Structure formats: C-alpha cells, structure tokens
Amino acid sequence: MAERVIPIVDQRAAVLAPQVPAAADCVPPSGTLLDARGRPLRDLRISVTDRCNFRCSYCMPKEVFDKNYRYLPHGDLLSFEEITRTARLFLAHGVRKLRLTGGEPLLRKDLERLVAQLAELRTLEGRAPDVTLTTNGSLLARKARALKQAGLSRVTVSLDSLDDAVFRRMNDMDFPVAQVLAGIEAAQAAGLEHIKVNMVVKRGTNDHEISAMARHFRGTGITLRFIEYMDVGATNGWRMDEVLPSDQVIARLQQELPLVPLTANAPGETAKRWGWAAADGRHHPALGEIGVISSVTQAFCGDCNRARLSMEGRLYLCLFATQGWDLRALLRGAASDGQIQAAIASIWQGRSDRYSELRASLPAEAGPGQRRIEMSYIGG
Ligand code: SAM
Ligand code: SF4
Ligand code: SF4
C-alpha cells in the first residue's frame, strides 16, 4: 500500500488583492453576471468557522488538525454584520441561495443571529433568499428550533453511517450516532423542510452501509445523498481506489430496490436525482428520492454557479482553488458597496475554474508554492 504523506504546514492558500474600481466606474449590478465560461452566479457558500468538534479523516485528519494546529483568531473572522453586507452585495449580482458551512457552523456562537440577518435580505427578484446550513448534526438537537425561528429554510446533515462503531471511527472523536439522529429528528420537529442527509462514501470504510442508510431514510421525506470521496485539500491522503463511483452506488441499490432517474430541479444542481419506484416501476413520491454527487467520476463544472466565502473574508471560485480574493480588506477599508460589488463582478467575470473536468489531466499535487484549500476551511 502507498504510504500516506501528510504535509504539516499551514494549509491556507495564497491571497489575491481585488482591484478597487473608481466610484465612477461602478455600474449597478444587473443580476446577469456571467463568468468566463458563461456561468451565472447563483449560490454563495459562507464558511463561518475553521473549527470543528469532529475529525473526519477525509476532511480534518487528527494528525494535522491536532492541538498544535493554529486556528484563526476571532478578530480575523468576518463579523455577522460583515457577512451580511457581503451576502447583500452578492444577492444584488443574482445569488439566490446562501449556505452556511465551515468547519462546524453550529460552533459559531449565536449563529441563529446571523441566520436572522440573512433571512431579512432580498434577492434581485424581491424574494427572501434560500438560507441553508450544512452541519455535522452534533449540536442540532439543541439548536434546531432557534434556527427555524430565525428563518433558516433548510438543513443538510452529514452522516456517514448508522452503525455506531463505524460512525465513531469516522468522526474520530468517538461521537455517538444517536445524537446526530436526535438532531435530525429535532430538525423535523422544528418544522425544517426538505432535510437532506449527506453521506461521503469511502470504499472499504463505510460502503457496506449504503443499503442500510438508503432503507433508513426511504419514505421519511428526508433525501439521502451519496457523495463521492473527493481529493479536496492537501491533508486527507486521498486515493482513487477509495472512491466508490456513484454508478456503482446506484447499481448496488437497484439490486435490492427499484430506482428510477428523475430530472434536475434546477440548473447547477450538484446531485443527480433518483426516485424510489413502486411496484408499477414508476417513481412513488411518498417513498421519496436519493441523490448522488459524482464530483470525481462525472464532473459538473459546466454549470457550476457557486462562489465560496471563507470565514476570514476570502472569496474562492472553486472548491479546488489555491488562491482566494481578500474581500475583507475591502470590507474593513473605505470601499463603498458599489466598489465592492464592482470588484466581485470583475472577479467572477474572470473565472474559468473547472478543476473536476480537468482532474485526470492535472498533476495530483498543486503546483510549487501552491496549496489547495481545505474542505474544513471553505465548506462543502
Ligand atoms: N461540518 C459540517 C458538516 O460536516 O456537514 C460542514 C462542513 S463539511 C466540510 C461540508 C461537507 O463536506 C460535509 O457534508 C462533508 O461530508 C463533506 N466533505 C468533507 N470532506 C470531503 C471529501 N474529502 N470528499 C467529499 N466530501 C467531503
Ligand atoms: Fe468537521 Fe464537517 Fe469536516 Fe467532518 S466534514 S471534520 S464534521 S468540517
Ligand atoms: Fe465547481 Fe470547481 Fe467543483 Fe468544478 S471543481 S464543480 S468549478 S467547485
């Protein structure tokens, strides 16, 4: 077996300074902003903390994220007001969905206050944005009601196994699965709709749990999504032979229960949808659906409409980026809303990222002096 080499260095990537346009050059945003490959900007993922109470080996391996790891000091993080201002400027460019992530977002104190601020914002069409959250679920039982009251639209819970021993091993903090399941129940009881559960499938680690997970959530109104284990960041020792292609996930499930393909809900959707079928072979809505996110074997860069804001205010244009744009410098400087909006526009217009499409033809490591950002830094 190839030896795992884990670099013990600061993982945060290089930073680029956005150009601050002159006030006279600030054209009001139209919502029709396109990047260099014709992709609109619709989805902003906001990472609110680089800390987490889990140590999933595919994301924050203990060997790197140990007691010596230097997390960002609180003053470096964007305040809720700075995040809300940035989100407002992105909404003016046509963003409709704001997803809070991390690290573990529920570790950020009073997160519901941020949710309430974001829920007050309006899209270009005058609607409330879709404010969603991705969480490991460990604190959800305590927080679900307050989040719902604050205006959270939806929640996605990451859960890699129902088997307590496997789950404890995968989170590497001996955290019991029952507490995450209680969090999911609390989210349902609080009235959060369209709950999703994300399972990262690692061949040889939890792929034997695919069927149990599918059966557990079938017919509950919760959509389970199987995510291919990705080569994101530089610390998880990723190997292709640990990826179980989504086609194989579907084939395995179809041997037990009938599934039919469904059409996408929206352009840019990361998951391919499959519906549980009834005896007549047609999708039975009461049985619900599953999704597969095949970032490794079937790239979906072609309509990727997602931008990512780190907890310290850097803008990244791809999950596999090695460089981010320092919007915090503008937020904390004298830049006006118009100037920041114009800077965002020119950054997005210059975007040509499509890492997953190019993966096979790229070297396994980022270039010299470059380091890919970590998933725990930029969120999913
Ligand atoms: N801590 C929260 C959680 O786990 O839901 C939010 C942040 S986490 C980085 C966001 C998502 O990224 C989770 O669903 C997690 O399973 C997924 N993820 C992390 N590392 C991954 C990897 N190497 N491949 C695929 N998905 C990964
Ligand atoms: Fe934490 Fe989420 Fe990463 Fe797991 S996937 S270590 S829960 S940030
Ligand atoms: Fe989007 Fe980058 Fe992922 Fe492609 S690799 S889908 S551009 S985030």
XYZ file of N, CA and C in Angstrom, residues 40 132 159 194 222 251 282 301 304 321 328 346 377:
39
model
N -23.588 31.708 -14.652
C -24.074 32.771 -13.757
C -23.630 32.527 -12.312
N -29.604 28.274 3.988
C -29.469 26.876 4.376
C -28.184 26.665 5.169
N -23.894 12.595 7.561
C -23.981 11.371 8.367
C -23.440 10.229 7.517
N -37.544 19.833 3.692
C -36.550 19.404 2.696
C -35.201 19.085 3.341
N -36.915 12.632 3.977
C -35.528 13.121 4.019
C -34.793 12.572 2.791
N -26.116 1.048 -8.807
C -26.258 -0.357 -9.226
C -26.479 -1.259 -8.003
N -42.879 3.009 -11.465
C -42.834 4.478 -11.536
C -42.448 5.061 -10.188
N -18.768 20.737 -13.601
C -18.267 22.119 -13.633
C -19.031 22.972 -14.649
N -21.454 25.091 -12.928
C -21.159 25.401 -11.513
C -21.359 26.900 -11.270
N -9.554 25.520 -5.399
C -8.735 26.707 -5.661
C -7.488 26.703 -4.778
N -12.173 40.930 2.656
C -12.170 41.575 3.977
C -11.408 42.901 3.937
N -15.907 41.863 -11.347
C -14.748 41.615 -12.209
C -14.060 40.298 -11.827
N -11.949 24.518 5.684
C -11.729 25.964 5.618
C -12.810 26.625 4.757
